[in-house]
mmCIF file of C-alpha atoms and ligand atoms in Angstrom:
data_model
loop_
_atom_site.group_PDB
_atom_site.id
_atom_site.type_symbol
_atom_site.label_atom_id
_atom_site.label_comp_id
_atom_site.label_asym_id
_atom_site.label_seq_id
_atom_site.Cartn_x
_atom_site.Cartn_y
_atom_site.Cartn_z
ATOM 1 C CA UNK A 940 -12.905 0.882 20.959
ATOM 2 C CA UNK A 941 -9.476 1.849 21.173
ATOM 3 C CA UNK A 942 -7.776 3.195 17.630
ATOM 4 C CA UNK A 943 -5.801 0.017 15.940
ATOM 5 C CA UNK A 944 -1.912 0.883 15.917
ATOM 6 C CA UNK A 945 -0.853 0.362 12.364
ATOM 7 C CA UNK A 946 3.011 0.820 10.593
ATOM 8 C CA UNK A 947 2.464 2.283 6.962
ATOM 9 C CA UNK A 948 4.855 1.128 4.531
ATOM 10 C CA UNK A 949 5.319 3.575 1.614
ATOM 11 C CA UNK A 950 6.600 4.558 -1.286
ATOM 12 C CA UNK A 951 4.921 8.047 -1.062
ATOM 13 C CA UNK A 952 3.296 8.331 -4.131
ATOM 14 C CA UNK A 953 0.119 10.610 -5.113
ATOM 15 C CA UNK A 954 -2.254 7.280 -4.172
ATOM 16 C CA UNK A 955 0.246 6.470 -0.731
ATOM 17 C CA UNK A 956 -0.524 10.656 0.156
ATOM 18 C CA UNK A 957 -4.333 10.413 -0.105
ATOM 19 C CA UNK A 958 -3.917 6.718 2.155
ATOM 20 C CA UNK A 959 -1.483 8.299 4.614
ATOM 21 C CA UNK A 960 -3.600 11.286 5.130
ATOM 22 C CA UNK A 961 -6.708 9.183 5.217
ATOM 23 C CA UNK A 962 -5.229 7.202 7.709
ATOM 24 C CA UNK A 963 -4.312 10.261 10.020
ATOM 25 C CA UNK A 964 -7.806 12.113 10.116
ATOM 26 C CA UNK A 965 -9.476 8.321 10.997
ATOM 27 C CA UNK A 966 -9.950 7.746 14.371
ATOM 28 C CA UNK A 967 -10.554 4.403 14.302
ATOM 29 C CA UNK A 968 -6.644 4.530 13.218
ATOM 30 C CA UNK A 969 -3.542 5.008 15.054
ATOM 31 C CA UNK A 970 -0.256 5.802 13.040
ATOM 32 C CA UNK A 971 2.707 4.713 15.441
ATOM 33 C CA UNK A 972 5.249 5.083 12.466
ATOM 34 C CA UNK A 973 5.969 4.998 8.659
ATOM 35 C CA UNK A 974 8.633 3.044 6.854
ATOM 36 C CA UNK A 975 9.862 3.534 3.600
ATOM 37 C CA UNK A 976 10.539 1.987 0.389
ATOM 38 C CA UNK A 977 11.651 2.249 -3.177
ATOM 39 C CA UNK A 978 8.513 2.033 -5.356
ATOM 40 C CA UNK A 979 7.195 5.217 -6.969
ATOM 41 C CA UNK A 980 10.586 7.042 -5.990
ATOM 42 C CA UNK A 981 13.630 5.947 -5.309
ATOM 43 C CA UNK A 982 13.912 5.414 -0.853
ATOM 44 C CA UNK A 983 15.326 8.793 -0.516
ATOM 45 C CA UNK A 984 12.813 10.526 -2.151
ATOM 46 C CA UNK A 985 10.334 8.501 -0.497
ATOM 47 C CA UNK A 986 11.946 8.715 2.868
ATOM 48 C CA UNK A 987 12.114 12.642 2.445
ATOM 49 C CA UNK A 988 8.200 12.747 1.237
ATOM 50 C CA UNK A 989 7.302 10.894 4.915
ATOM 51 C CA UNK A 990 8.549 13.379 6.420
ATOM 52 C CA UNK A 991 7.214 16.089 4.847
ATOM 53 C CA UNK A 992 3.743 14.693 4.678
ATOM 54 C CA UNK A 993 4.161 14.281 8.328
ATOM 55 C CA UNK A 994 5.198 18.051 9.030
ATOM 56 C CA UNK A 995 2.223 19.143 6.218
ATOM 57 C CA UNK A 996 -0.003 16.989 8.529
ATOM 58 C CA UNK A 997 1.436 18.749 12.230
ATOM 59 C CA UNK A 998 2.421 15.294 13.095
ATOM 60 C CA UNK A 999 6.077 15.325 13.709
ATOM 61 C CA UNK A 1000 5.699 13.399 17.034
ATOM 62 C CA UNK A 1001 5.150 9.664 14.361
ATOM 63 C CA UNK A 1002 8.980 8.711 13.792
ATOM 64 C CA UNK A 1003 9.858 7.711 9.972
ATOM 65 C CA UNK A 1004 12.079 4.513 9.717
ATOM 66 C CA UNK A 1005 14.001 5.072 6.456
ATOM 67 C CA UNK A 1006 13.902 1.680 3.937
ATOM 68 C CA UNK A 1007 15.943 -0.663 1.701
ATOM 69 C CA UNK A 1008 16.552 0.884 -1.469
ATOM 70 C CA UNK A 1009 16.824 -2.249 -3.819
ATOM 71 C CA UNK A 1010 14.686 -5.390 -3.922
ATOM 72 C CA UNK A 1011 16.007 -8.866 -2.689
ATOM 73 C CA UNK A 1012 17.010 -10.139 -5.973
ATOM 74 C CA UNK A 1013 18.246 -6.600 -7.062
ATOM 75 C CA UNK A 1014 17.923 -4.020 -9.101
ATOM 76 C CA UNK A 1015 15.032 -1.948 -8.448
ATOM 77 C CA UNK A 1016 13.657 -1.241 -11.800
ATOM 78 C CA UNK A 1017 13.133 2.147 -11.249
ATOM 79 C CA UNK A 1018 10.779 5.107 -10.402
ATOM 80 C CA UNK A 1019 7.731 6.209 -12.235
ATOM 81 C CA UNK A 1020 7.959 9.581 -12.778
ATOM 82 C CA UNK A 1021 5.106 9.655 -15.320
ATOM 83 C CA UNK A 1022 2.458 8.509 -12.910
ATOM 84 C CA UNK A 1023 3.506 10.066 -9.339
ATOM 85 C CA UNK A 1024 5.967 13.293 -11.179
ATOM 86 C CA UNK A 1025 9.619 13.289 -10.703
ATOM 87 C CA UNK A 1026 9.601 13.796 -6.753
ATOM 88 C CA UNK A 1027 6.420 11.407 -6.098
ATOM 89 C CA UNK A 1028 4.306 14.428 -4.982
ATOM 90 C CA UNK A 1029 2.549 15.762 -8.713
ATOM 91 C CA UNK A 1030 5.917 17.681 -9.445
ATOM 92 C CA UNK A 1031 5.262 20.241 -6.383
ATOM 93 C CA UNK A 1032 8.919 20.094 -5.626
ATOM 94 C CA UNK A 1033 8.121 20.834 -1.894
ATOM 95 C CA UNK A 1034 10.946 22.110 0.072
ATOM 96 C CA UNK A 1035 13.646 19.623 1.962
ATOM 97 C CA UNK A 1036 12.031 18.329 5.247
ATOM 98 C CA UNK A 1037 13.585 19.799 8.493
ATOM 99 C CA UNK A 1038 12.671 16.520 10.280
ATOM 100 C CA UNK A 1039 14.606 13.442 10.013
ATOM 101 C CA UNK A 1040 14.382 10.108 9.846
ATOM 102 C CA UNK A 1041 14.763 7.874 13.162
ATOM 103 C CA UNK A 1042 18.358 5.476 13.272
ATOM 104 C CA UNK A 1043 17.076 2.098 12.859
ATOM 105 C CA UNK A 1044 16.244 1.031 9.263
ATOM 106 C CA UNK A 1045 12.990 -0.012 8.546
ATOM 107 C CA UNK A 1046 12.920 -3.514 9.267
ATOM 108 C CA UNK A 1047 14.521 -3.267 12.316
ATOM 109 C CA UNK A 1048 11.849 -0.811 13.554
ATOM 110 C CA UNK A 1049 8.801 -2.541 12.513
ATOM 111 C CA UNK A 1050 10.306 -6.286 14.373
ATOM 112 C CA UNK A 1051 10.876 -3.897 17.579
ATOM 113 C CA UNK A 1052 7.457 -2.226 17.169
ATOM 114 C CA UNK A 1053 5.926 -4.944 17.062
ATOM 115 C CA UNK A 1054 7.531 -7.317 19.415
ATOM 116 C CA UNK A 1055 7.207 -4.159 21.715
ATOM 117 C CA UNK A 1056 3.179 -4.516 21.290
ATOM 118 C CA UNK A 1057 2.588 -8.154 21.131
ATOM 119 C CA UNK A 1058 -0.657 -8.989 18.958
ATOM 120 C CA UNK A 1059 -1.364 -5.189 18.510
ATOM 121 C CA UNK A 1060 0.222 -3.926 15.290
ATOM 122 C CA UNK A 1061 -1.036 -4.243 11.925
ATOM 123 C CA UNK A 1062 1.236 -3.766 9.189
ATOM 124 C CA UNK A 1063 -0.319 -1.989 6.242
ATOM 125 C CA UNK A 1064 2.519 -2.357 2.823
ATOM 126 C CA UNK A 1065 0.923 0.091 0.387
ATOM 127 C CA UNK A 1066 4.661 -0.556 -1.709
ATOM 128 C CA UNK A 1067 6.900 -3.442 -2.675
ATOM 129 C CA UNK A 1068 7.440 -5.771 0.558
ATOM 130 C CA UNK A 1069 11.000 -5.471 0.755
ATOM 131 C CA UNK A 1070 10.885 -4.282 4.027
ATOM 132 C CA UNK A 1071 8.351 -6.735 5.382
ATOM 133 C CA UNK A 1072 10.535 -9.665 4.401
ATOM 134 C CA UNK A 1073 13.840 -8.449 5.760
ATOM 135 C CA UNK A 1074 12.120 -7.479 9.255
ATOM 136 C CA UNK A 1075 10.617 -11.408 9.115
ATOM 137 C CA UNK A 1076 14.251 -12.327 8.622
ATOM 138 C CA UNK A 1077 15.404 -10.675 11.112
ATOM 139 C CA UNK A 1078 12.873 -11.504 13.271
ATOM 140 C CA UNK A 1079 10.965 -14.534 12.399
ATOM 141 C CA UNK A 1080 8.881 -14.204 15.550
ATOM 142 C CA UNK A 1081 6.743 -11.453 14.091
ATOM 143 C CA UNK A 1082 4.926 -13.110 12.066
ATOM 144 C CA UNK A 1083 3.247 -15.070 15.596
ATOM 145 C CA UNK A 1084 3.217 -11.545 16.691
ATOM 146 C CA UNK A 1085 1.704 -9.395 14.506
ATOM 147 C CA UNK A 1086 -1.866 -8.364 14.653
ATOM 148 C CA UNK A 1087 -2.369 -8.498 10.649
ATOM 149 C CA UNK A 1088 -1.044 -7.773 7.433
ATOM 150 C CA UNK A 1089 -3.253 -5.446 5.231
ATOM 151 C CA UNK A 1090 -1.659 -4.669 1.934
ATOM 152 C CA UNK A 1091 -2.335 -3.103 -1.071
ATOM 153 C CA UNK A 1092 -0.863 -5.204 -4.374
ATOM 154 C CA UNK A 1093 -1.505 -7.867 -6.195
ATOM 155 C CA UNK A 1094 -4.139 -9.244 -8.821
ATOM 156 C CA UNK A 1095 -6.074 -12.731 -8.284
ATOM 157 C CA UNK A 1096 -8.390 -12.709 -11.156
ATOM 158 C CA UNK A 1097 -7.539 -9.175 -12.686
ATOM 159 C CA UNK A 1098 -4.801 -8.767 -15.176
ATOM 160 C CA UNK A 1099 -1.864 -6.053 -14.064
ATOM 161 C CA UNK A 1100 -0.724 -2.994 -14.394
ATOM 162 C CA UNK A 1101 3.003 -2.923 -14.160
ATOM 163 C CA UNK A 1102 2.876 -5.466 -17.001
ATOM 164 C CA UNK A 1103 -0.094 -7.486 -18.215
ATOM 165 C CA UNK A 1104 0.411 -9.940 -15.771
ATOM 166 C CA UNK A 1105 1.311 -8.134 -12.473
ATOM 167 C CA UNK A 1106 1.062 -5.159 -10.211
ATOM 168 C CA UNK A 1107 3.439 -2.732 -9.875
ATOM 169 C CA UNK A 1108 4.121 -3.538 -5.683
ATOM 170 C CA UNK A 1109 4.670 -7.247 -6.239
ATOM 171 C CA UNK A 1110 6.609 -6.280 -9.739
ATOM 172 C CA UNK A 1111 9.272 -4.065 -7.637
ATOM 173 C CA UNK A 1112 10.142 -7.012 -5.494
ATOM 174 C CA UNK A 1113 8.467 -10.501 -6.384
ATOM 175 C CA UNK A 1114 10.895 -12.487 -3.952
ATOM 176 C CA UNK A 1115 9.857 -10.324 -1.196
ATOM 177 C CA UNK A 1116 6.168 -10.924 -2.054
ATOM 178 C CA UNK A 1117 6.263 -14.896 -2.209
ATOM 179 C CA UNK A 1118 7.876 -14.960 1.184
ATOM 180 C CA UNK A 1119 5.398 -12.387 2.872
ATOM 181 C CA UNK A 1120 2.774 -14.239 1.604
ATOM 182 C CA UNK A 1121 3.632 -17.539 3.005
ATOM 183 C CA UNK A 1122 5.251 -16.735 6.460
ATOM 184 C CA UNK A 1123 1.616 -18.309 8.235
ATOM 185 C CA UNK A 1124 0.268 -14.471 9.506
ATOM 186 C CA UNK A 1125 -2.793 -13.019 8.313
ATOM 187 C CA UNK A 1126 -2.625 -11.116 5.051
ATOM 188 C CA UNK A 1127 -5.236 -9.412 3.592
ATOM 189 C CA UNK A 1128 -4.572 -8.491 0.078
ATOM 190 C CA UNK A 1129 -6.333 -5.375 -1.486
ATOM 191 C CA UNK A 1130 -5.610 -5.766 -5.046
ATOM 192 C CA UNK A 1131 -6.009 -4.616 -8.770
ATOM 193 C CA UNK A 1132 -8.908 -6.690 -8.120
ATOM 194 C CA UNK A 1133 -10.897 -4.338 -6.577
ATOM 195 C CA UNK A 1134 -8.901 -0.999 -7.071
ATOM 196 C CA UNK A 1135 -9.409 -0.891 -10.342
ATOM 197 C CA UNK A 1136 -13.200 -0.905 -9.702
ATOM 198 C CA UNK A 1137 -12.757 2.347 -7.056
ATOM 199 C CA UNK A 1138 -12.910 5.020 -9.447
ATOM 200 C CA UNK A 1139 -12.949 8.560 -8.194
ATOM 201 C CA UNK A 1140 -14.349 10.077 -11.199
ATOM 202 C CA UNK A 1141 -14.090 14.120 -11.536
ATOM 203 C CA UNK A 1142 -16.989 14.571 -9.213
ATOM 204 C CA UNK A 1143 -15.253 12.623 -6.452
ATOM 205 C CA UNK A 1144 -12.175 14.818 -6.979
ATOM 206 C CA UNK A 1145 -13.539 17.867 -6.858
ATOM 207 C CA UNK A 1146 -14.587 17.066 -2.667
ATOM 208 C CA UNK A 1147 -10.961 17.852 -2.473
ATOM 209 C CA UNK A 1148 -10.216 20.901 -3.947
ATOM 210 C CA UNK A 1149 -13.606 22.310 -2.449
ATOM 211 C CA UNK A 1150 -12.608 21.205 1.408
ATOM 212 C CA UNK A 1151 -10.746 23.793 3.551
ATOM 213 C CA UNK A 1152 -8.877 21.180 4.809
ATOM 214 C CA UNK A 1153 -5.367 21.824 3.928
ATOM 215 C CA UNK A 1154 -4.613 18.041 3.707
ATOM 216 C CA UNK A 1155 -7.254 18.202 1.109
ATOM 217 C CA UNK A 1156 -5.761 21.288 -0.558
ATOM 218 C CA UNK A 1157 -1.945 19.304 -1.041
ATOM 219 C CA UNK A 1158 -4.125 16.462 -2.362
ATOM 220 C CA UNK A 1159 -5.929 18.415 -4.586
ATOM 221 C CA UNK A 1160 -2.439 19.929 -5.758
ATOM 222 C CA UNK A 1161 -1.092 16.845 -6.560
ATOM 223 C CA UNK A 1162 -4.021 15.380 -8.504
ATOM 224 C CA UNK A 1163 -3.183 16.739 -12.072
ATOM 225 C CA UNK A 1164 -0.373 15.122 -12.595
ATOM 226 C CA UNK A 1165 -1.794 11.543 -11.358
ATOM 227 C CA UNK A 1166 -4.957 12.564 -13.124
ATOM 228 C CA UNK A 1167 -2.722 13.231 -16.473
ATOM 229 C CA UNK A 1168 -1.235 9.417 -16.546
ATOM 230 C CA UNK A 1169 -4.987 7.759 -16.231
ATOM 231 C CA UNK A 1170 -6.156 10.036 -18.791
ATOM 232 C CA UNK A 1171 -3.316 9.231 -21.017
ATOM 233 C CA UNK A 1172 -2.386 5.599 -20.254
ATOM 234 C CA UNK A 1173 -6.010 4.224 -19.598
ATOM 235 C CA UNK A 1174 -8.008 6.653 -20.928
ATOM 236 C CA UNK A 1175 -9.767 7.249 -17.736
ATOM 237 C CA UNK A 1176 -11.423 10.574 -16.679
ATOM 238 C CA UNK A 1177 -10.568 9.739 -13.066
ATOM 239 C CA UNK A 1178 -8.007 7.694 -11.208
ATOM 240 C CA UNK A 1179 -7.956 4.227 -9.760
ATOM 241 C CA UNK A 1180 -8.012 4.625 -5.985
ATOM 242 C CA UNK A 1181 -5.314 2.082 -5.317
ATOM 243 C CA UNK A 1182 -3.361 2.605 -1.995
ATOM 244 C CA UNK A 1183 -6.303 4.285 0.320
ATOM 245 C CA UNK A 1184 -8.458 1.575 -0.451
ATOM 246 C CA UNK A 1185 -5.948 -0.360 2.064
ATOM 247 C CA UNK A 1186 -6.978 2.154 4.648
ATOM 248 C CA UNK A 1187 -10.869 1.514 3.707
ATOM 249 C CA UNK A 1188 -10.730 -1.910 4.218
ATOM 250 C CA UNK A 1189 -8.831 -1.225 8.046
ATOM 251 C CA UNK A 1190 -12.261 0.481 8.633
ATOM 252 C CA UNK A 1191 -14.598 -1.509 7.107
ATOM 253 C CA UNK A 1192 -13.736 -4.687 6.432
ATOM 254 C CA UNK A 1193 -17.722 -5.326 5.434
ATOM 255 C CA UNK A 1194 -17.438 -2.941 1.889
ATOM 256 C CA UNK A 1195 -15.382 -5.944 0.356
ATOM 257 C CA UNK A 1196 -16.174 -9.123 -0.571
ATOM 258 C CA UNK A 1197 -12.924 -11.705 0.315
ATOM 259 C CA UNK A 1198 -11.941 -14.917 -0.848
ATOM 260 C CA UNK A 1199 -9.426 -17.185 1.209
ATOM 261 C CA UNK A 1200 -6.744 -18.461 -1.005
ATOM 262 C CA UNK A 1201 -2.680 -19.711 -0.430
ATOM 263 C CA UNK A 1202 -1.165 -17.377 -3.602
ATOM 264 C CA UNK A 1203 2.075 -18.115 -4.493
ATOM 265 C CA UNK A 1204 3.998 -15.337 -6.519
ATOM 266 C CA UNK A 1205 5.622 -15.618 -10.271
ATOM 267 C CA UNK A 1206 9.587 -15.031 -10.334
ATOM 268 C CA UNK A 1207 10.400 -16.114 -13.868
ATOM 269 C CA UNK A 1208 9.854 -14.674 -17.501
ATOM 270 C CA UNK A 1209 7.197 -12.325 -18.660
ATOM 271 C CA UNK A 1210 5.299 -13.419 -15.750
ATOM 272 C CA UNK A 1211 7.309 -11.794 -13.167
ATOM 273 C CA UNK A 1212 5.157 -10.613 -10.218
ATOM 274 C CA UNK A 1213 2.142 -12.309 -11.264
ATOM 275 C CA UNK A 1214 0.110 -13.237 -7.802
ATOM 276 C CA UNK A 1215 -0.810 -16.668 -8.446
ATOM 277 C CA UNK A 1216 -4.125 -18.009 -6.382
ATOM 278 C CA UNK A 1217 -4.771 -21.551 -5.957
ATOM 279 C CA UNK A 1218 -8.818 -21.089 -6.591
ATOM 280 C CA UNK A 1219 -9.469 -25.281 -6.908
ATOM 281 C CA UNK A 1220 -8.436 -25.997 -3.237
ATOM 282 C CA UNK A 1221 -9.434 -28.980 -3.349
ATOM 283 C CA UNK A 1222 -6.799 -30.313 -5.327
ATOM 284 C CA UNK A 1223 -3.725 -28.177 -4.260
ATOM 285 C CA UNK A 1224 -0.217 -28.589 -6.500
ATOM 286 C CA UNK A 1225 3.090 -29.089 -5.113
ATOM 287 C CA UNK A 1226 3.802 -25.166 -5.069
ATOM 288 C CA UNK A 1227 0.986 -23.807 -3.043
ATOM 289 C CA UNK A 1228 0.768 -26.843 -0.552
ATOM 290 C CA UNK A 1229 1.243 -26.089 3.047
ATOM 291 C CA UNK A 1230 0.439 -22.193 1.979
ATOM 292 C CA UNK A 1231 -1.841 -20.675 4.386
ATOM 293 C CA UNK A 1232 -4.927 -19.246 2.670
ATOM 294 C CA UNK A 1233 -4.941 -15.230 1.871
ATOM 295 C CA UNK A 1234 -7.609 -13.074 2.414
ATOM 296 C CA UNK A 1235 -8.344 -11.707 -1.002
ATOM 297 C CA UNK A 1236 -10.521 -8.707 -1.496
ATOM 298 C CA UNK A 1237 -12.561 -9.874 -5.141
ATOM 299 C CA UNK A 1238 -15.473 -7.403 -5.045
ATOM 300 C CA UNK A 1239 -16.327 -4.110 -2.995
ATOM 301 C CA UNK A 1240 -18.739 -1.219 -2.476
ATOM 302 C CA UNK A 1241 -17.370 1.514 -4.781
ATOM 303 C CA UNK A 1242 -19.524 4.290 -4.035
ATOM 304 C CA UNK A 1243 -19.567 3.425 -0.333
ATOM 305 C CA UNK A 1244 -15.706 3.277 0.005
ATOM 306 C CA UNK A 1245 -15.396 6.495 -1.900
ATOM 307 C CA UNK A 1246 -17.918 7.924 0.596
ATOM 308 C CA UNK A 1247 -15.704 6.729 3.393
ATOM 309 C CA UNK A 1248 -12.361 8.193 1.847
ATOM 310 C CA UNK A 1249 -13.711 11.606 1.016
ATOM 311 C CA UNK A 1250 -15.512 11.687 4.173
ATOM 312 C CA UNK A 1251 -12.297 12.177 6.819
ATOM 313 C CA UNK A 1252 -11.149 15.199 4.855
ATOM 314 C CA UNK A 1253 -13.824 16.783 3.128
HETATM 315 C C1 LIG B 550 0.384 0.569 -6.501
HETATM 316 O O1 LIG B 550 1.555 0.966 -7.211
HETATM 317 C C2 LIG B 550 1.899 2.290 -6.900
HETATM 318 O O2 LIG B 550 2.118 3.031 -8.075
HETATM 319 C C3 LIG B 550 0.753 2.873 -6.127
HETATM 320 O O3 LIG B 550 1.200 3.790 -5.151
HETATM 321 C C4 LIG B 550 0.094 1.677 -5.490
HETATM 322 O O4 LIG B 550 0.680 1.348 -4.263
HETATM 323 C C5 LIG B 550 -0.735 0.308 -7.478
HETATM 324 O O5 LIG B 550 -0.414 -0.730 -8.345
HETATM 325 CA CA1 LIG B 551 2.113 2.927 -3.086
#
């Protein structure tokens, strides 16, 4: 079966490295490009990160389409330098790039990619989805011409993590999030509710720093730091295995149990970025009427999808 062509968009991010490289040692996937966003870092950090991960990885030849750098409501709230270290990769402080990012911003390039490749291109948001709203702005027409929409964000049942009531990639931007999730394509949303079951515990980790791999070895670099903020926020020996879990589910749909329901997305109060699903479908309220249903991962395999993960690079 020929690889699926996918369009990362990242915020790159300790969790976005381990899904990016994940991606790129899976056959079953095809890379054509990655597009930034604010998130973790600020865009230019981010943007600068793509391309380095790209040069670590010997694969120049996928173009980088640099991002929007504030939400659609404005501000971005800011980076999290605690979690991902003050340049998103651990506090390596890796050298500038000497790539560059293509001309067209982000949204531009993912409506021409995939108006280019009609019913091909699956568009996997591991950020806020910034990006993905402007491009169906500009181009309404992708959303009949997209293959799917896999994203990482979001919590159904779970509480959050940006706040108690929502993830961090629908907290940067939850404008961006209400209109992705209603624009009638396929979204599959891999959420808090099952990433916060993934736990690669020390064991896990160590598969890593043991592998010759050197995309293992600048993963296994990173991991303190990310390893630090679980230990000291959520006292977890381990770390949530948030953004590759995206990938996982690109691969094998079968280690997750879905649910199919229209979500609409909190923008008020101390709610903010709360992902909203309409469970009782029977009896749908004004606001999620004429939704289309989302695919919502609500259970999974853990030890199977770590297998998979630490399987392309161990
Ligand atoms: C998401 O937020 C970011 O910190 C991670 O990279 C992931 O995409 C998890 O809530
Ligand atoms: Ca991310």
């Amino acid at each position: 079966m020929a690889a699926r062509k996918i369009i990362i968009d990242t915020d790159p991010g300790i969790d976005d490295t381990m899904a990016i490289f994940f991606a790129l040692s899976s056959p079953e996937l095809d890379v054509v490009g990655l597009t930034t966003i604010f998130g973790n870092v600020h865009t230019d950090v981010a943007t600068a990160n793509a391309l380095r991960l790209l040069e670590i990885a010997g694969r120049t030849d996928i173009p980088v389409a640099k991002g929007t750098d504030q939400p659609l409501a404005g501000p971005f709230g800011g980076p999290v330098p605690y979690v991902h270290g003050e340049d998103g990769q651990g506090n390596l402080h890796l050298p500038p790039p000497n790539t560059q990012a293509v001309a067209e911003p982000a949204a531009q390039f993912i409506a021409e990619q995939v108006m280019t490749f009609p019913g091909e291109i699956t568009l996997v948001p591991i950020g806020p989805l910034t990006n993905i709203a402007l491009a169906l702005r500009l181009e309404p027409r992708i959303a009949d011409n997209v293959r799917e929409v896999v994203l990482m964000g979001g919590n159904a049942l779970a509480p959050g993590n940006a706040t108690p009531a929502a993830e961090a990639n629908i907290h940067n931007d939850p404008e961006a999030a209400d209109v992705v999730f209603g624009a009638g394509w396929e979204v599959t949303m891999v959420g808090l509710d099952v990433t916060h079951k993934i736990v690669m515990r020390p064991d896990h980790l160590a598969a890593y720093s043991t592998a010759s791999h050197p995309l293992a070895q600048h993963i296994a670099r990173m991991l303190p730091c990310y390893r630090n903020f679980y230990a000291d926020y959520h006292d977890l020996t381990g770390i949530f295995t948030h953004d590759p879990s995206a990938m996982a589910y690109l691969i094998d749909p079968t280690l997750f149990k879905t649910a199919q329901w229209p979500v609409r997305v909190e923008t008020q109060g101390v709610g903010r970025g709360k992902t909203w699903p309409a469970v009782n479908d029977k009896r749908l309220l004004p606001p999620w009427q004429n939704r289309p249903p989302l695919n919502i991962c609500v259970d999974v395999d853990v030890e199977r999808t770590i297998r998979l993960i630490l399987s392309r690079l161990g």
